[in-house]
Amino acid sequence: MINKKELQIAALQNGTVIDHIPSDQLFKVVSLLGIEKLRTPVTIGYNLDSKKMGRKGILKIAGKFFEQDEINRISLIAPAVKLNIIKDYEVAEKKLVQLPDELIGIVKCNNPKCISNNEPMKTRFKVIDKEKVTLKCEYCEMKTKKEDIVLL
Amino acid sequence: MDQMKKKSFVSVADLSKEDILRLVKSAESFEKNPNRKILEGKVCATLFFEPSTRTRLSFETAINRLDGKVIGFSDAATTSSSKGETLKDTIKMVSNYADLIIMRHYLEGAARYASEITDVPVINAGDGANQHPSQTMLDLYSIYKTQGKLNNLTITMVGDLKYGRTVHSLIVGMSHFNPAFNFIAPEELRLPDIYKQFMEEKGLYYKEYTDFSEEVINGSDILYMTRVQRERFTDLMEYEKVKNIYILKNNMLKDSKENLRILHPLPRVNEIAYDVDDNFKAYYFEQAKNGVFARQAIICDVLGTNHPPAP
Ligand SMILES: [Zn+2]
């Protein structure tokens, strides 16, 4: 019974539950989604037990529904994340985060001579390998490997 | 390419096999009949944020032979971009005046960005170390013209294969035509791995050498020479060791194929000895002349002006 009560505290009427966040990426996800700027209640679960992942993070965000490009921001660091859209205490929709074909305004180009680092403009990258997470700048055409990706 | 969308010419990677063949055929027709009134009443802007006299003169000759008018600048020091104006604002301003923008810029991706912010077609005349696609078209036209075809040729590239963007773009442009490549370069200036991966993905044959031997020359249809520049070397001792190895001399051509032609994007420093100039296989001066025809073809292609083939 106690457990159920605890759950209810965290239960959402309307909002988004983001589950299966790798624990070590949790606070990056928080910052990428701009959660610290929200005025609505947010529950952050850190280092929770997970059968699949060992340890995981979870975010319960009241009164907030994310746009696709906001969600795309986290696909680079937490590709296996699941989003539950809660409406009236029920899961209204489940969303899987997927790496999009194109990333706009999310990743910095590592080439200092790239136009995107010298003009007030959004960066644009094509995801040329979704499995290995290889990106190609659509301006200077330089490729970026997963380990070299720098977020804006 | 989308019929309704305006066309730009930004990167060799955007060109299909059909695009290249169409442009090559068009260049051929301009060579037969270069003076035509196709651009009558049109204003073409040549915006050179970085000076390049050779490329600018070639483009402006192409426009003049088609009866177009030229506006523009040859050096960013004389423009408002030197006062901190963004590229976007310069492009927007020029778009009010011109029917076509031909631009060279020291930053990579500048032409692609320009093509996104204007409705006027943009031709990339070089963006930093990235692309110089009109040079690639003139190289492709020169190969086509001297060999009578683009398919199944053996192309040997010599010199600075690491920084030489004309080399990289030619690999991409030729990749549609089943070429075999030989790459001859000092250790420090070897072809970057991403181009080797590209060729492997396309199933193309290539082999790398550090020796500039007659044996490789003798198996080639095209010998593409580039400059080995001192400033590219981190180790100057290494430069001293290799600087004379990658020089082509006339006696190295004695057993080469009859159809072999020697190309060089120019300007040369010392990588082709002067005694090669008189060999009929030396093609680099005519190659530069082909640039005007290739650029006439590119200009008419992006403007979508139909021109009848030369009689
Ligand atoms: Zn870039």
JSON list of N, CA and C in Angstrom, two decimals, chain B residues 34-96:
[
{"chain": "B", "resi": 34, "resn": "PRO", "atom": "N", "xyz": [31.47, 29.28, -79.14]},
{"chain": "B", "resi": 34, "resn": "PRO", "atom": "CA", "xyz": [31.48, 29.91, -77.82]},
{"chain": "B", "resi": 34, "resn": "PRO", "atom": "C", "xyz": [30.74, 31.24, -77.72]},
{"chain": "B", "resi": 35, "resn": "ASN", "atom": "N", "xyz": [30.58, 31.94, -78.83]},
{"chain": "B", "resi": 35, "resn": "ASN", "atom": "CA", "xyz": [29.98, 33.27, -78.75]},
{"chain": "B", "resi": 35, "resn": "ASN", "atom": "C", "xyz": [28.50, 33.22, -79.10]},
{"chain": "B", "resi": 36, "resn": "ARG", "atom": "N", "xyz": [27.68, 33.34, -78.07]},
{"chain": "B", "resi": 36, "resn": "ARG", "atom": "CA", "xyz": [26.23, 33.28, -78.28]},
{"chain": "B", "resi": 36, "resn": "ARG", "atom": "C", "xyz": [25.54, 34.28, -77.37]},
{"chain": "B", "resi": 37, "resn": "LYS", "atom": "N", "xyz": [24.37, 34.71, -77.79]},
{"chain": "B", "resi": 37, "resn": "LYS", "atom": "CA", "xyz": [23.69, 35.77, -77.03]},
{"chain": "B", "resi": 37, "resn": "LYS", "atom": "C", "xyz": [22.75, 35.22, -75.96]},
{"chain": "B", "resi": 38, "resn": "ILE", "atom": "N", "xyz": [23.15, 34.12, -75.34]},
{"chain": "B", "resi": 38, "resn": "ILE", "atom": "CA", "xyz": [22.25, 33.45, -74.39]},
{"chain": "B", "resi": 38, "resn": "ILE", "atom": "C", "xyz": [21.97, 34.30, -73.15]},
{"chain": "B", "resi": 39, "resn": "LEU", "atom": "N", "xyz": [22.95, 35.08, -72.70]},
{"chain": "B", "resi": 39, "resn": "LEU", "atom": "CA", "xyz": [22.77, 35.87, -71.48]},
{"chain": "B", "resi": 39, "resn": "LEU", "atom": "C", "xyz": [22.42, 37.33, -71.75]},
{"chain": "B", "resi": 40, "resn": "GLU", "atom": "N", "xyz": [21.96, 37.61, -72.95]},
{"chain": "B", "resi": 40, "resn": "GLU", "atom": "CA", "xyz": [21.60, 38.97, -73.29]},
{"chain": "B", "resi": 40, "resn": "GLU", "atom": "C", "xyz": [20.57, 39.52, -72.29]},
{"chain": "B", "resi": 41, "resn": "GLY", "atom": "N", "xyz": [20.86, 40.69, -71.74]},
{"chain": "B", "resi": 41, "resn": "GLY", "atom": "CA", "xyz": [19.93, 41.29, -70.77]},
{"chain": "B", "resi": 41, "resn": "GLY", "atom": "C", "xyz": [20.06, 40.76, -69.36]},
{"chain": "B", "resi": 42, "resn": "LYS", "atom": "N", "xyz": [20.99, 39.82, -69.14]},
{"chain": "B", "resi": 42, "resn": "LYS", "atom": "CA", "xyz": [21.16, 39.26, -67.80]},
{"chain": "B", "resi": 42, "resn": "LYS", "atom": "C", "xyz": [22.39, 39.87, -67.10]},
{"chain": "B", "resi": 43, "resn": "VAL", "atom": "N", "xyz": [22.25, 40.05, -65.77]},
{"chain": "B", "resi": 43, "resn": "VAL", "atom": "CA", "xyz": [23.35, 40.57, -64.96]},
{"chain": "B", "resi": 43, "resn": "VAL", "atom": "C", "xyz": [23.87, 39.44, -64.08]},
{"chain": "B", "resi": 44, "resn": "CYS", "atom": "N", "xyz": [25.17, 39.18, -64.16]},
{"chain": "B", "resi": 44, "resn": "CYS", "atom": "CA", "xyz": [25.79, 38.13, -63.36]},
{"chain": "B", "resi": 44, "resn": "CYS", "atom": "C", "xyz": [26.74, 38.77, -62.35]},
{"chain": "B", "resi": 45, "resn": "ALA", "atom": "N", "xyz": [26.61, 38.38, -61.09]},
{"chain": "B", "resi": 45, "resn": "ALA", "atom": "CA", "xyz": [27.49, 38.92, -60.04]},
{"chain": "B", "resi": 45, "resn": "ALA", "atom": "C", "xyz": [28.62, 37.95, -59.78]},
{"chain": "B", "resi": 46, "resn": "THR", "atom": "N", "xyz": [29.85, 38.44, -59.83]},
{"chain": "B", "resi": 46, "resn": "THR", "atom": "CA", "xyz": [30.99, 37.62, -59.40]},
{"chain": "B", "resi": 46, "resn": "THR", "atom": "C", "xyz": [31.49, 38.18, -58.09]},
{"chain": "B", "resi": 47, "resn": "LEU", "atom": "N", "xyz": [31.22, 37.48, -57.00]},
{"chain": "B", "resi": 47, "resn": "LEU", "atom": "CA", "xyz": [31.57, 37.93, -55.66]},
{"chain": "B", "resi": 47, "resn": "LEU", "atom": "C", "xyz": [32.77, 37.14, -55.17]},
{"chain": "B", "resi": 48, "resn": "PHE", "atom": "N", "xyz": [33.93, 37.78, -55.19]},
{"chain": "B", "resi": 48, "resn": "PHE", "atom": "CA", "xyz": [35.14, 37.09, -54.76]},
{"chain": "B", "resi": 48, "resn": "PHE", "atom": "C", "xyz": [35.58, 37.64, -53.40]},
{"chain": "B", "resi": 49, "resn": "PHE", "atom": "N", "xyz": [35.08, 36.97, -52.34]},
{"chain": "B", "resi": 49, "resn": "PHE", "atom": "CA", "xyz": [35.43, 37.35, -50.96]},
{"chain": "B", "resi": 49, "resn": "PHE", "atom": "C", "xyz": [36.89, 37.00, -50.69]},
{"chain": "B", "resi": 50, "resn": "GLU", "atom": "N", "xyz": [37.43, 36.15, -51.56]},
{"chain": "B", "resi": 50, "resn": "GLU", "atom": "CA", "xyz": [38.84, 35.78, -51.51]},
{"chain": "B", "resi": 50, "resn": "GLU", "atom": "C", "xyz": [39.34, 35.93, -52.94]},
{"chain": "B", "resi": 51, "resn": "PRO", "atom": "N", "xyz": [40.45, 36.61, -53.16]},
{"chain": "B", "resi": 51, "resn": "PRO", "atom": "CA", "xyz": [40.86, 36.83, -54.55]},
{"chain": "B", "resi": 51, "resn": "PRO", "atom": "C", "xyz": [41.29, 35.54, -55.25]},
{"chain": "B", "resi": 52, "resn": "SER", "atom": "N", "xyz": [40.92, 35.40, -56.50]},
{"chain": "B", "resi": 52, "resn": "SER", "atom": "CA", "xyz": [41.43, 34.33, -57.36]},
{"chain": "B", "resi": 52, "resn": "SER", "atom": "C", "xyz": [41.27, 34.81, -58.80]},
{"chain": "B", "resi": 53, "resn": "THR", "atom": "N", "xyz": [42.32, 35.45, -59.28]},
{"chain": "B", "resi": 53, "resn": "THR", "atom": "CA", "xyz": [42.25, 36.08, -60.59]},
{"chain": "B", "resi": 53, "resn": "THR", "atom": "C", "xyz": [41.93, 35.06, -61.68]},
{"chain": "B", "resi": 54, "resn": "ARG", "atom": "N", "xyz": [42.60, 33.91, -61.61]},
{"chain": "B", "resi": 54, "resn": "ARG", "atom": "CA", "xyz": [42.44, 32.89, -62.64]},
{"chain": "B", "resi": 54, "resn": "ARG", "atom": "C", "xyz": [40.98, 32.45, -62.79]},
{"chain": "B", "resi": 55, "resn": "THR", "atom": "N", "xyz": [40.37, 32.10, -61.67]},
{"chain": "B", "resi": 55, "resn": "THR", "atom": "CA", "xyz": [38.99, 31.62, -61.70]},
{"chain": "B", "resi": 55, "resn": "THR", "atom": "C", "xyz": [38.02, 32.73, -62.10]},
{"chain": "B", "resi": 56, "resn": "ARG", "atom": "N", "xyz": [38.27, 33.94, -61.58]},
{"chain": "B", "resi": 56, "resn": "ARG", "atom": "CA", "xyz": [37.36, 35.05, -61.88]},
{"chain": "B", "resi": 56, "resn": "ARG", "atom": "C", "xyz": [37.41, 35.41, -63.37]},
{"chain": "B", "resi": 57, "resn": "LEU", "atom": "N", "xyz": [38.61, 35.46, -63.94]},
{"chain": "B", "resi": 57, "resn": "LEU", "atom": "CA", "xyz": [38.73, 35.78, -65.36]},
{"chain": "B", "resi": 57, "resn": "LEU", "atom": "C", "xyz": [38.06, 34.72, -66.22]},
{"chain": "B", "resi": 58, "resn": "SER", "atom": "N", "xyz": [38.18, 33.48, -65.82]},
{"chain": "B", "resi": 58, "resn": "SER", "atom": "CA", "xyz": [37.57, 32.41, -66.58]},
{"chain": "B", "resi": 58, "resn": "SER", "atom": "C", "xyz": [36.04, 32.54, -66.57]},
{"chain": "B", "resi": 59, "resn": "PHE", "atom": "N", "xyz": [35.47, 32.79, -65.39]},
{"chain": "B", "resi": 59, "resn": "PHE", "atom": "CA", "xyz": [34.02, 32.98, -65.31]},
{"chain": "B", "resi": 59, "resn": "PHE", "atom": "C", "xyz": [33.58, 34.22, -66.09]},
{"chain": "B", "resi": 60, "resn": "GLU", "atom": "N", "xyz": [34.33, 35.32, -65.93]},
{"chain": "B", "resi": 60, "resn": "GLU", "atom": "CA", "xyz": [33.90, 36.56, -66.59]},
{"chain": "B", "resi": 60, "resn": "GLU", "atom": "C", "xyz": [34.03, 36.47, -68.11]},
{"chain": "B", "resi": 61, "resn": "THR", "atom": "N", "xyz": [35.02, 35.71, -68.57]},
{"chain": "B", "resi": 61, "resn": "THR", "atom": "CA", "xyz": [35.12, 35.46, -70.01]},
{"chain": "B", "resi": 61, "resn": "THR", "atom": "C", "xyz": [33.91, 34.67, -70.49]},
{"chain": "B", "resi": 62, "resn": "ALA", "atom": "N", "xyz": [33.54, 33.64, -69.70]},
{"chain": "B", "resi": 62, "resn": "ALA", "atom": "CA", "xyz": [32.38, 32.83, -70.05]},
{"chain": "B", "resi": 62, "resn": "ALA", "atom": "C", "xyz": [31.13, 33.71, -70.18]},
{"chain": "B", "resi": 63, "resn": "ILE", "atom": "N", "xyz": [30.94, 34.61, -69.21]},
{"chain": "B", "resi": 63, "resn": "ILE", "atom": "CA", "xyz": [29.75, 35.49, -69.23]},
{"chain": "B", "resi": 63, "resn": "ILE", "atom": "C", "xyz": [29.81, 36.43, -70.43]},
{"chain": "B", "resi": 64, "resn": "ASN", "atom": "N", "xyz": [30.97, 37.03, -70.66]},
{"chain": "B", "resi": 64, "resn": "ASN", "atom": "CA", "xyz": [31.11, 37.98, -71.77]},
{"chain": "B", "resi": 64, "resn": "ASN", "atom": "C", "xyz": [30.85, 37.33, -73.12]},
{"chain": "B", "resi": 65, "resn": "ARG", "atom": "N", "xyz": [31.32, 36.09, -73.26]},
{"chain": "B", "resi": 65, "resn": "ARG", "atom": "CA", "xyz": [31.10, 35.41, -74.54]},
{"chain": "B", "resi": 65, "resn": "ARG", "atom": "C", "xyz": [29.63, 35.08, -74.77]},
{"chain": "B", "resi": 66, "resn": "LEU", "atom": "N", "xyz": [28.86, 35.06, -73.68]},
{"chain": "B", "resi": 66, "resn": "LEU", "atom": "CA", "xyz": [27.42, 34.79, -73.79]},
{"chain": "B", "resi": 66, "resn": "LEU", "atom": "C", "xyz": [26.61, 36.09, -73.76]},
{"chain": "B", "resi": 67, "resn": "ASP", "atom": "N", "xyz": [27.30, 37.22, -73.86]},
{"chain": "B", "resi": 67, "resn": "ASP", "atom": "CA", "xyz": [26.67, 38.53, -73.91]},
{"chain": "B", "resi": 67, "resn": "ASP", "atom": "C", "xyz": [25.98, 38.97, -72.62]},
{"chain": "B", "resi": 68, "resn": "GLY", "atom": "N", "xyz": [26.41, 38.42, -71.48]},
{"chain": "B", "resi": 68, "resn": "GLY", "atom": "CA", "xyz": [25.88, 38.87, -70.20]},
{"chain": "B", "resi": 68, "resn": "GLY", "atom": "C", "xyz": [26.68, 40.04, -69.67]},
{"chain": "B", "resi": 69, "resn": "LYS", "atom": "N", "xyz": [26.11, 40.70, -68.63]},
{"chain": "B", "resi": 69, "resn": "LYS", "atom": "CA", "xyz": [26.81, 41.80, -67.97]},
{"chain": "B", "resi": 69, "resn": "LYS", "atom": "C", "xyz": [27.34, 41.32, -66.62]},
{"chain": "B", "resi": 70, "resn": "VAL", "atom": "N", "xyz": [28.48, 41.87, -66.22]},
{"chain": "B", "resi": 70, "resn": "VAL", "atom": "CA", "xyz": [29.11, 41.44, -64.97]},
{"chain": "B", "resi": 70, "resn": "VAL", "atom": "C", "xyz": [29.13, 42.58, -63.97]},
{"chain": "B", "resi": 71, "resn": "ILE", "atom": "N", "xyz": [28.70, 42.29, -62.72]},
{"chain": "B", "resi": 71, "resn": "ILE", "atom": "CA", "xyz": [28.96, 43.20, -61.60]},
{"chain": "B", "resi": 71, "resn": "ILE", "atom": "C", "xyz": [29.70, 42.40, -60.53]},
{"chain": "B", "resi": 72, "resn": "GLY", "atom": "N", "xyz": [30.26, 43.07, -59.54]},
{"chain": "B", "resi": 72, "resn": "GLY", "atom": "CA", "xyz": [30.88, 42.30, -58.46]},
{"chain": "B", "resi": 72, "resn": "GLY", "atom": "C", "xyz": [32.13, 42.94, -57.92]},
{"chain": "B", "resi": 73, "resn": "PHE", "atom": "N", "xyz": [32.88, 42.13, -57.17]},
{"chain": "B", "resi": 73, "resn": "PHE", "atom": "CA", "xyz": [34.13, 42.59, -56.59]},
{"chain": "B", "resi": 73, "resn": "PHE", "atom": "C", "xyz": [35.14, 41.44, -56.61]},
{"chain": "B", "resi": 74, "resn": "SER", "atom": "N", "xyz": [36.41, 41.79, -56.59]},
{"chain": "B", "resi": 74, "resn": "SER", "atom": "CA", "xyz": [37.44, 40.77, -56.74]},
{"chain": "B", "resi": 74, "resn": "SER", "atom": "C", "xyz": [38.21, 40.54, -55.45]},
{"chain": "B", "resi": 75, "resn": "ASP", "atom": "N", "xyz": [37.82, 41.25, -54.40]},
{"chain": "B", "resi": 75, "resn": "ASP", "atom": "CA", "xyz": [38.59, 41.15, -53.15]},
{"chain": "B", "resi": 75, "resn": "ASP", "atom": "C", "xyz": [37.70, 41.68, -52.03]},
{"chain": "B", "resi": 76, "resn": "ALA", "atom": "N", "xyz": [37.54, 40.90, -50.97]},
{"chain": "B", "resi": 76, "resn": "ALA", "atom": "CA", "xyz": [36.62, 41.28, -49.90]},
{"chain": "B", "resi": 76, "resn": "ALA", "atom": "C", "xyz": [37.06, 42.56, -49.19]},
{"chain": "B", "resi": 77, "resn": "ALA", "atom": "N", "xyz": [38.33, 42.92, -49.30]},
{"chain": "B", "resi": 77, "resn": "ALA", "atom": "CA", "xyz": [38.83, 44.11, -48.62]},
{"chain": "B", "resi": 77, "resn": "ALA", "atom": "C", "xyz": [38.11, 45.37, -49.10]},
{"chain": "B", "resi": 78, "resn": "THR", "atom": "N", "xyz": [37.55, 45.32, -50.32]},
{"chain": "B", "resi": 78, "resn": "THR", "atom": "CA", "xyz": [36.89, 46.50, -50.87]},
{"chain": "B", "resi": 78, "resn": "THR", "atom": "C", "xyz": [35.38, 46.49, -50.62]},
{"chain": "B", "resi": 79, "resn": "THR", "atom": "N", "xyz": [34.89, 45.52, -49.87]},
{"chain": "B", "resi": 79, "resn": "THR", "atom": "CA", "xyz": [33.44, 45.41, -49.70]},
{"chain": "B", "resi": 79, "resn": "THR", "atom": "C", "xyz": [33.02, 45.65, -48.25]},
{"chain": "B", "resi": 80, "resn": "SER", "atom": "N", "xyz": [31.70, 45.71, -48.07]},
{"chain": "B", "resi": 80, "resn": "SER", "atom": "CA", "xyz": [31.19, 45.95, -46.73]},
{"chain": "B", "resi": 80, "resn": "SER", "atom": "C", "xyz": [31.39, 44.74, -45.81]},
{"chain": "B", "resi": 81, "resn": "SER", "atom": "N", "xyz": [31.70, 43.55, -46.38]},
{"chain": "B", "resi": 81, "resn": "SER", "atom": "CA", "xyz": [31.92, 42.41, -45.50]},
{"chain": "B", "resi": 81, "resn": "SER", "atom": "C", "xyz": [33.19, 42.63, -44.66]},
{"chain": "B", "resi": 82, "resn": "SER", "atom": "N", "xyz": [34.07, 43.50, -45.16]},
{"chain": "B", "resi": 82, "resn": "SER", "atom": "CA", "xyz": [35.25, 43.83, -44.35]},
{"chain": "B", "resi": 82, "resn": "SER", "atom": "C", "xyz": [34.87, 44.78, -43.21]},
{"chain": "B", "resi": 83, "resn": "LYS", "atom": "N", "xyz": [33.69, 45.39, -43.32]},
{"chain": "B", "resi": 83, "resn": "LYS", "atom": "CA", "xyz": [33.21, 46.22, -42.20]},
{"chain": "B", "resi": 83, "resn": "LYS", "atom": "C", "xyz": [32.29, 45.42, -41.29]},
{"chain": "B", "resi": 84, "resn": "GLY", "atom": "N", "xyz": [32.31, 44.11, -41.41]},
{"chain": "B", "resi": 84, "resn": "GLY", "atom": "CA", "xyz": [31.57, 43.28, -40.49]},
{"chain": "B", "resi": 84, "resn": "GLY", "atom": "C", "xyz": [30.17, 42.91, -40.97]},
{"chain": "B", "resi": 85, "resn": "GLU", "atom": "N", "xyz": [29.84, 43.21, -42.22]},
{"chain": "B", "resi": 85, "resn": "GLU", "atom": "CA", "xyz": [28.55, 42.78, -42.73]},
{"chain": "B", "resi": 85, "resn": "GLU", "atom": "C", "xyz": [28.53, 41.27, -42.87]},
{"chain": "B", "resi": 86, "resn": "THR", "atom": "N", "xyz": [27.40, 40.66, -42.52]},
{"chain": "B", "resi": 86, "resn": "THR", "atom": "CA", "xyz": [27.32, 39.21, -42.64]},
{"chain": "B", "resi": 86, "resn": "THR", "atom": "C", "xyz": [27.22, 38.82, -44.11]},
{"chain": "B", "resi": 87, "resn": "LEU", "atom": "N", "xyz": [27.58, 37.55, -44.38]},
{"chain": "B", "resi": 87, "resn": "LEU", "atom": "CA", "xyz": [27.44, 37.02, -45.74]},
{"chain": "B", "resi": 87, "resn": "LEU", "atom": "C", "xyz": [25.98, 37.11, -46.18]},
{"chain": "B", "resi": 88, "resn": "LYS", "atom": "N", "xyz": [25.08, 36.80, -45.24]},
{"chain": "B", "resi": 88, "resn": "LYS", "atom": "CA", "xyz": [23.66, 36.83, -45.55]},
{"chain": "B", "resi": 88, "resn": "LYS", "atom": "C", "xyz": [23.25, 38.20, -46.09]},
{"chain": "B", "resi": 89, "resn": "ASP", "atom": "N", "xyz": [23.68, 39.26, -45.42]},
{"chain": "B", "resi": 89, "resn": "ASP", "atom": "CA", "xyz": [23.27, 40.61, -45.84]},
{"chain": "B", "resi": 89, "resn": "ASP", "atom": "C", "xyz": [23.85, 40.95, -47.21]},
{"chain": "B", "resi": 90, "resn": "THR", "atom": "N", "xyz": [25.09, 40.56, -47.45]},
{"chain": "B", "resi": 90, "resn": "THR", "atom": "CA", "xyz": [25.70, 40.82, -48.76]},
{"chain": "B", "resi": 90, "resn": "THR", "atom": "C", "xyz": [24.94, 40.09, -49.86]},
{"chain": "B", "resi": 91, "resn": "ILE", "atom": "N", "xyz": [24.63, 38.82, -49.62]},
{"chain": "B", "resi": 91, "resn": "ILE", "atom": "CA", "xyz": [23.93, 38.01, -50.62]},
{"chain": "B", "resi": 91, "resn": "ILE", "atom": "C", "xyz": [22.53, 38.57, -50.88]},
{"chain": "B", "resi": 92, "resn": "LYS", "atom": "N", "xyz": [21.85, 38.95, -49.81]},
{"chain": "B", "resi": 92, "resn": "LYS", "atom": "CA", "xyz": [20.50, 39.53, -49.95]},
{"chain": "B", "resi": 92, "resn": "LYS", "atom": "C", "xyz": [20.54, 40.80, -50.79]},
{"chain": "B", "resi": 93, "resn": "MET", "atom": "N", "xyz": [21.55, 41.63, -50.54]},
{"chain": "B", "resi": 93, "resn": "MET", "atom": "CA", "xyz": [21.68, 42.89, -51.27]},
{"chain": "B", "resi": 93, "resn": "MET", "atom": "C", "xyz": [21.93, 42.61, -52.76]},
{"chain": "B", "resi": 94, "resn": "VAL", "atom": "N", "xyz": [22.91, 41.73, -53.03]},
{"chain": "B", "resi": 94, "resn": "VAL", "atom": "CA", "xyz": [23.25, 41.45, -54.43]},
{"chain": "B", "resi": 94, "resn": "VAL", "atom": "C", "xyz": [22.09, 40.77, -55.16]},
{"chain": "B", "resi": 95, "resn": "SER", "atom": "N", "xyz": [21.30, 40.00, -54.44]},
{"chain": "B", "resi": 95, "resn": "SER", "atom": "CA", "xyz": [20.16, 39.30, -55.05]},
{"chain": "B", "resi": 95, "resn": "SER", "atom": "C", "xyz": [19.15, 40.26, -55.65]},
{"chain": "B", "resi": 96, "resn": "ASN", "atom": "N", "xyz": [19.14, 41.50, -55.15]},
{"chain": "B", "resi": 96, "resn": "ASN", "atom": "CA", "xyz": [18.24, 42.51, -55.71]},
{"chain": "B", "resi": 96, "resn": "ASN", "atom": "C", "xyz": [18.70, 42.98, -57.09]}
]
